[in-house]
CSV table of C-alpha atoms in Angstrom, one decimal:
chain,number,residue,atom,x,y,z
A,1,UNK,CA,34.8,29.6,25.3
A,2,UNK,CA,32.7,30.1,28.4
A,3,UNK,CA,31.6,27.5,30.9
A,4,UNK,CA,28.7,26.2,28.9
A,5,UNK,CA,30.2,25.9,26.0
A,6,UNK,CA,33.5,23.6,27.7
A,7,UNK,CA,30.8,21.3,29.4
A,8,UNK,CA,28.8,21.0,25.5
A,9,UNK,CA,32.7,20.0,24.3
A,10,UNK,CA,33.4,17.8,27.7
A,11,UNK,CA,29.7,16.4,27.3
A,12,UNK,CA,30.6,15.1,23.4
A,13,UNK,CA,34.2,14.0,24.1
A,14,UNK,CA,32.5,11.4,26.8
A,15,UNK,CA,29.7,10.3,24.8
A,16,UNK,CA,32.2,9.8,21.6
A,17,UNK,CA,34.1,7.6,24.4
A,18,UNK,CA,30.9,5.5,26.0
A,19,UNK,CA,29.9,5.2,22.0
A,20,UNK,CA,33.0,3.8,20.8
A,21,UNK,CA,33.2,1.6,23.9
A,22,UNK,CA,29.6,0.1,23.7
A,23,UNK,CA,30.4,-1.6,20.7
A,24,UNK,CA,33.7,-2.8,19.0
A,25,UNK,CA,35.1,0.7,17.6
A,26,UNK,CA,36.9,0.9,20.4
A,27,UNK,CA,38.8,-2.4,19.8
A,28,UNK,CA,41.0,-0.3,17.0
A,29,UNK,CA,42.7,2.0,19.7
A,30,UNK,CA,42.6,-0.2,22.8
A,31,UNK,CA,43.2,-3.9,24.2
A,32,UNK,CA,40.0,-5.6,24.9
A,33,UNK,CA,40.3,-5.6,28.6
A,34,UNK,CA,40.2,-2.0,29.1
A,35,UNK,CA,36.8,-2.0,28.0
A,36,UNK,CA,35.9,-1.3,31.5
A,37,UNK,CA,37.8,1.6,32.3
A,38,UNK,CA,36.7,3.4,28.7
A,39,UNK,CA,33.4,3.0,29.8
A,40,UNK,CA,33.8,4.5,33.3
A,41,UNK,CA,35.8,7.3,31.8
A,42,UNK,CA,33.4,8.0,29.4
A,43,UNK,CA,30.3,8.1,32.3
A,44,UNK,CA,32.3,10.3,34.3
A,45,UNK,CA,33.1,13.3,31.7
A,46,UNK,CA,29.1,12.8,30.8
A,47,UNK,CA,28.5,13.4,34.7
A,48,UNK,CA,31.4,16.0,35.0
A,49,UNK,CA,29.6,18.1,32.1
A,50,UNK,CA,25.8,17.7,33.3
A,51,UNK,CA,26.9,18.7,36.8
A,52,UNK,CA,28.8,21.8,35.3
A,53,UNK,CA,25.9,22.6,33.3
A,54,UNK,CA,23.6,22.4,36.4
A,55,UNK,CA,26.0,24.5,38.6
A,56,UNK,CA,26.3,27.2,36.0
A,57,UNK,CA,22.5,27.5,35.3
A,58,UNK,CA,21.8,27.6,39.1
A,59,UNK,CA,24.7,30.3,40.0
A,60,UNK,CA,23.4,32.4,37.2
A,61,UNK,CA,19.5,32.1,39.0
A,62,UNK,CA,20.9,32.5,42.4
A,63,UNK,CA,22.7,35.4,41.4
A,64,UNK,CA,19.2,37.2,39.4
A,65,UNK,CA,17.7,36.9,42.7
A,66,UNK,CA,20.1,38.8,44.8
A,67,UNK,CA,20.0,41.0,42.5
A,68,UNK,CA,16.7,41.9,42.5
A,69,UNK,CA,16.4,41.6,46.3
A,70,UNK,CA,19.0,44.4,47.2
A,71,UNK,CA,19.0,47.3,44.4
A,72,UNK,CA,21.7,48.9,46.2
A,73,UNK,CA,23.9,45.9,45.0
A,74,UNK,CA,22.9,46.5,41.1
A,75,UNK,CA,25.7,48.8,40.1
A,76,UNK,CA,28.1,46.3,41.6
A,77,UNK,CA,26.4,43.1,40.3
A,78,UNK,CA,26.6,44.9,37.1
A,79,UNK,CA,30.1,45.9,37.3
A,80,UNK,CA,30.6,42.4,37.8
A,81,UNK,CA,28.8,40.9,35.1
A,82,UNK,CA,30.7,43.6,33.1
A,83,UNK,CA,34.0,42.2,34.4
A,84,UNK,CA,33.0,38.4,34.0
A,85,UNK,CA,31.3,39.2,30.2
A,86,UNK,CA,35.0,41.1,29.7
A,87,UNK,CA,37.1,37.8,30.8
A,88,UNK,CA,35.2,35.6,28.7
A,89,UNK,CA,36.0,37.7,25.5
A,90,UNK,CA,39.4,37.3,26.1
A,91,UNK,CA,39.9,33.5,26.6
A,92,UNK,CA,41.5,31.5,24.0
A,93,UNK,CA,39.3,30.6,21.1
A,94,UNK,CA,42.2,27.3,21.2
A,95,UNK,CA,39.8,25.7,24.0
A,96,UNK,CA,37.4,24.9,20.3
A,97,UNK,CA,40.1,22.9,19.1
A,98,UNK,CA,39.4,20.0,21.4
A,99,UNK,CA,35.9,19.3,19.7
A,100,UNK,CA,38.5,18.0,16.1
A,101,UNK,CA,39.4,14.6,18.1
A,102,UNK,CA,35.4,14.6,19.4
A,103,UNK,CA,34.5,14.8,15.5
A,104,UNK,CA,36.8,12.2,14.5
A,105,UNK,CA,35.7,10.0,16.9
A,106,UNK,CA,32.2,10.1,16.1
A,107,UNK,CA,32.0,11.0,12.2
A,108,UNK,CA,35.3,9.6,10.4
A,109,UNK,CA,36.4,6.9,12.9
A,110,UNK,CA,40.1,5.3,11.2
A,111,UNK,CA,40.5,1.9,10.8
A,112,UNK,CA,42.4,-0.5,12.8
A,113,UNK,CA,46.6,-0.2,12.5
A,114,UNK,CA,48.0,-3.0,9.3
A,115,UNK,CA,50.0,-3.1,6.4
A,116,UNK,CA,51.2,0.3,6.4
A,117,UNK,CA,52.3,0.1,9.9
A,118,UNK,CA,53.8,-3.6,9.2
A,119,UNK,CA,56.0,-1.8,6.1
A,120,UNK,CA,57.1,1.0,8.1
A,121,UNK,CA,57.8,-0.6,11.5
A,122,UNK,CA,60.5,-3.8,12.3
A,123,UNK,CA,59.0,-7.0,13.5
A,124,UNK,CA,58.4,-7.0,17.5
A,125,UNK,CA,61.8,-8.5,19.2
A,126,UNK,CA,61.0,-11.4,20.7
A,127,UNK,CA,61.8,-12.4,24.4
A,128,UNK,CA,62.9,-15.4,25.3
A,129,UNK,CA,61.1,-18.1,27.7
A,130,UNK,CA,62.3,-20.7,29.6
A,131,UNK,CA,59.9,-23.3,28.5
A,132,UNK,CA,57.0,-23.7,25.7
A,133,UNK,CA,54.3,-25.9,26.6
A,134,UNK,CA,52.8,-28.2,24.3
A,135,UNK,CA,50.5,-27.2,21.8
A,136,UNK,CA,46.5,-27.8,22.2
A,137,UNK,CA,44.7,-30.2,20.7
A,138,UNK,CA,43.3,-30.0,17.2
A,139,UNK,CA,44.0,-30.5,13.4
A,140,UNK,CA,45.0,-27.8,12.5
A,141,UNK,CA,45.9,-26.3,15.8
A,142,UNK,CA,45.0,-22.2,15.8
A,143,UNK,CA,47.8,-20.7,16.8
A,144,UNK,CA,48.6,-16.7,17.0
A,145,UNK,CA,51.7,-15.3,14.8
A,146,UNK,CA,53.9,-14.0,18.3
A,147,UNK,CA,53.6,-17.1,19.4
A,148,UNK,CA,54.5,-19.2,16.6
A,149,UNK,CA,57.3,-16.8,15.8
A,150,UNK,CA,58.6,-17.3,19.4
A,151,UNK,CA,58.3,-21.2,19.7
A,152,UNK,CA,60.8,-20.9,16.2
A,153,UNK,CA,63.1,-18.7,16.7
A,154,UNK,CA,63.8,-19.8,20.6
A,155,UNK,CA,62.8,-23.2,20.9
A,156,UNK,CA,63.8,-24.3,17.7
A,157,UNK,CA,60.3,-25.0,16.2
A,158,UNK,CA,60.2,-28.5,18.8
A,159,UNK,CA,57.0,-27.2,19.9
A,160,UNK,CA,55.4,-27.5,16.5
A,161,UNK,CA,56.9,-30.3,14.5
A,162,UNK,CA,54.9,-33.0,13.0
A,163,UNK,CA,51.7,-30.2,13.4
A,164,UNK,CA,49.6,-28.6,11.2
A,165,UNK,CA,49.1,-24.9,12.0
A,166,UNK,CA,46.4,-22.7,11.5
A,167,UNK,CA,47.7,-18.8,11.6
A,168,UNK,CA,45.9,-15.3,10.9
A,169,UNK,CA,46.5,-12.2,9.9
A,170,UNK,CA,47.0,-9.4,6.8
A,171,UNK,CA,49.5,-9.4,3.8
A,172,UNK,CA,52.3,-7.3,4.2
A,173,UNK,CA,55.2,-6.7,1.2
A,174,UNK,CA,59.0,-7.5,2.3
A,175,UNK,CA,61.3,-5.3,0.4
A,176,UNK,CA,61.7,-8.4,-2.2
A,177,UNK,CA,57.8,-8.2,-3.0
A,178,UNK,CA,57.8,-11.8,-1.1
A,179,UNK,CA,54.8,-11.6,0.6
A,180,UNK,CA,54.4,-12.0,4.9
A,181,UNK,CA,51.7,-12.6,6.9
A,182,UNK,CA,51.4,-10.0,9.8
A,183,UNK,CA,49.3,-9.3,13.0
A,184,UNK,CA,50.0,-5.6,14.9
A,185,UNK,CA,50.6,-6.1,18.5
A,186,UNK,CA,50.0,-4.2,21.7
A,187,UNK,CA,50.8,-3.8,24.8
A,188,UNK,CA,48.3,-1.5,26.4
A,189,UNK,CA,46.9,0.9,23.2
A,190,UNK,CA,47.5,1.4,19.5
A,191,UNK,CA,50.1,3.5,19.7
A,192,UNK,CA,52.4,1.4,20.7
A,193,UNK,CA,52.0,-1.0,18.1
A,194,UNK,CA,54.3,-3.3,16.7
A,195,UNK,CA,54.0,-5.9,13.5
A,196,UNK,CA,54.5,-9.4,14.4
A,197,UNK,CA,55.5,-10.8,10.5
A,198,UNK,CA,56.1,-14.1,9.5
A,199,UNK,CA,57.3,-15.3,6.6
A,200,UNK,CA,55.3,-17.6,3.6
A,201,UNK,CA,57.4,-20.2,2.0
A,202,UNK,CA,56.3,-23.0,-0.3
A,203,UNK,CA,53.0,-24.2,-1.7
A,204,UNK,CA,50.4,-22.2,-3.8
A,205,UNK,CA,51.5,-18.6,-4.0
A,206,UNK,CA,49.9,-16.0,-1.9
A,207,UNK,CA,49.3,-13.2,-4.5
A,208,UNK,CA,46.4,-10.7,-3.1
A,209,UNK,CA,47.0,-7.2,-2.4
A,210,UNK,CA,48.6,-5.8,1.1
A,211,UNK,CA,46.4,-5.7,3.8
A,212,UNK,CA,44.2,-8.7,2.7
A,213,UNK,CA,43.5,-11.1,5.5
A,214,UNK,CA,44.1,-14.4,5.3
A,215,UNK,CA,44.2,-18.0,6.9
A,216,UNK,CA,47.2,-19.7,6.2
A,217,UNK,CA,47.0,-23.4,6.7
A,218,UNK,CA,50.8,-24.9,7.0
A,219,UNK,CA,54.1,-27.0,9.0
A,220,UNK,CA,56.7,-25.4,10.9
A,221,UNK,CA,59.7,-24.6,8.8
A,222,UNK,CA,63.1,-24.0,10.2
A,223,UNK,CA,63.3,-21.7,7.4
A,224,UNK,CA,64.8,-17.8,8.9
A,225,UNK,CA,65.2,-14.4,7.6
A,226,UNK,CA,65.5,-10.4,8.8
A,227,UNK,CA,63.3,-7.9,8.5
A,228,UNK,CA,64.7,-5.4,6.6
A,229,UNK,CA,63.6,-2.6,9.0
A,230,UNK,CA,65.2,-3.6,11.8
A,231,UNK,CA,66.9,-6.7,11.2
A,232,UNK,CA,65.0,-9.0,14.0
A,233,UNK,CA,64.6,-12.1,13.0
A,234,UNK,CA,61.8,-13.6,10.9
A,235,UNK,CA,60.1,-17.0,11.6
A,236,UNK,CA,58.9,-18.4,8.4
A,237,UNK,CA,55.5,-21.1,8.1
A,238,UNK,CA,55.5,-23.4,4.8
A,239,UNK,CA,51.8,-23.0,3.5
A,240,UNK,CA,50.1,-25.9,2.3
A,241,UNK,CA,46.3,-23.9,1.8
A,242,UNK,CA,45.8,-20.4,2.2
A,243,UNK,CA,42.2,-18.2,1.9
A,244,UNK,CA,40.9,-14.9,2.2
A,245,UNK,CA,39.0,-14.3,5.4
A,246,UNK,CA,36.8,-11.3,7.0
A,247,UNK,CA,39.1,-9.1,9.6
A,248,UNK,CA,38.5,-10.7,13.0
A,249,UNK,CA,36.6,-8.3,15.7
A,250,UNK,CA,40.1,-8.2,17.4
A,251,UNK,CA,42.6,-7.6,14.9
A,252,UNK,CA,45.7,-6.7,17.4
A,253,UNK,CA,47.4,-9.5,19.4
């Protein structure tokens, strides 16, 4: 791979990055506030690979011109075109394989992490905090599965009694085909991804393949179980109405 063939490859892998980045691809891999630093990332490998384009077109014209200002240099420039031609046979032809992720990227982009992760992985363990505020306003008040999980398992649910919850995310099987809702959090990127699950008890049953997303409308229910993964702790939410809904733009929490 010669010089302008890595700045072609460097050119597509920042475009594939400013392309996923300028719109909401690039929510599958990342957390939304590094939007920012994809973007830069992705102008600066554009610049990188127009500058070493530049730079190799110009030494190639600079060095046609000193060669046919001093003939008594052209069995030496020739030597050393020789030489440089010779090193570029023998670099790796390995350098290509950096344009599969570029391809991926832009032509067969993979789909946010969800029920397969959520069956394969334990649910998140939950740290404890000192103190829970108070729900916000609202009937039903929305509220996101870590944190509903949390205020149950370590503050006993007195956070969320006598309220009607609203909760969010895609069906995931337990090992006793009892179905959980489930959201994949991150802490920085997708991989390193964890399921947040919590457990559906009561009212109409919930029977739509995994991975469907749905919003559960429910109570607080001091109903617990494990996950048989890892044996954390589940919350459970008693469902009073549940429906099908559209995958949010950000599906991690």
């Amino acid at each position: 791979m010669n010089r302008q063939a890595q700045a072609v490859v460097l050119f597509l892998f920042g475009g594939a990055i400013l392309k996923a980045s300028l719109t909401d691809l690039y929510l599958r891999y990342v957390k939304e506030g590094l939007r920012p630093f994809l973007i830069a990332a992705g102008a600066a490998l554009v610049l990188a690979a127009i500058m070493t384009l530049w730079y190799d077109v110009r030494g190639a014209r600079d060095r046609d011109e000193a060669g046919d200002g001093d003939g008594a240099h052209d069995g030496d420039t020739a030597h050393d075109d020789h030489d440089d031609h010779g090193h570029a046979h023998h670099e790796p032809r390995v350098g290509w394989l950096l344009i599969l992720p570029v391809l991926g990227l832009l032509l067969v982009a993979p789909p946010a992490l969800g029920s397969y992760t959520a069956d394969q992985s334990g649910t998140v363990q939950i740290g404890a905090e000192s103190d829970y505020p108070p729900l916000p306003d609202g009937d039903p008040v929305t509220i996101g599965l870590l944190d509903y999980a949390s205020r149950v398992i370590y503050d006993e649910g007195r956070s969320l009694e006598g309220r009607r919850l609203r909760l969010t995310g895609f069906v995931a099987i337990g090992d006793d085909g009892v179905p959980m809702l489930a959201r994949i959090v991150v802490s920085c990127c997708a991989a390193d991804g964890r399921p947040i699950k919590v457990g559906l008890t009561g009212g109409p049953l919930v029977d739509v393949p995994a991975g469907t997303w749905l919003e559960v409308t429910g109570r607080y229910t001091g109903k617990r179980g494990k996950d048989p993964v890892n044996q954390a702790d589940v919350a459970f939410v008693e469902v009073q109405q549940w429906q099908p809904v559209s995958p949010p733009k950000q599906q991690y929490e």
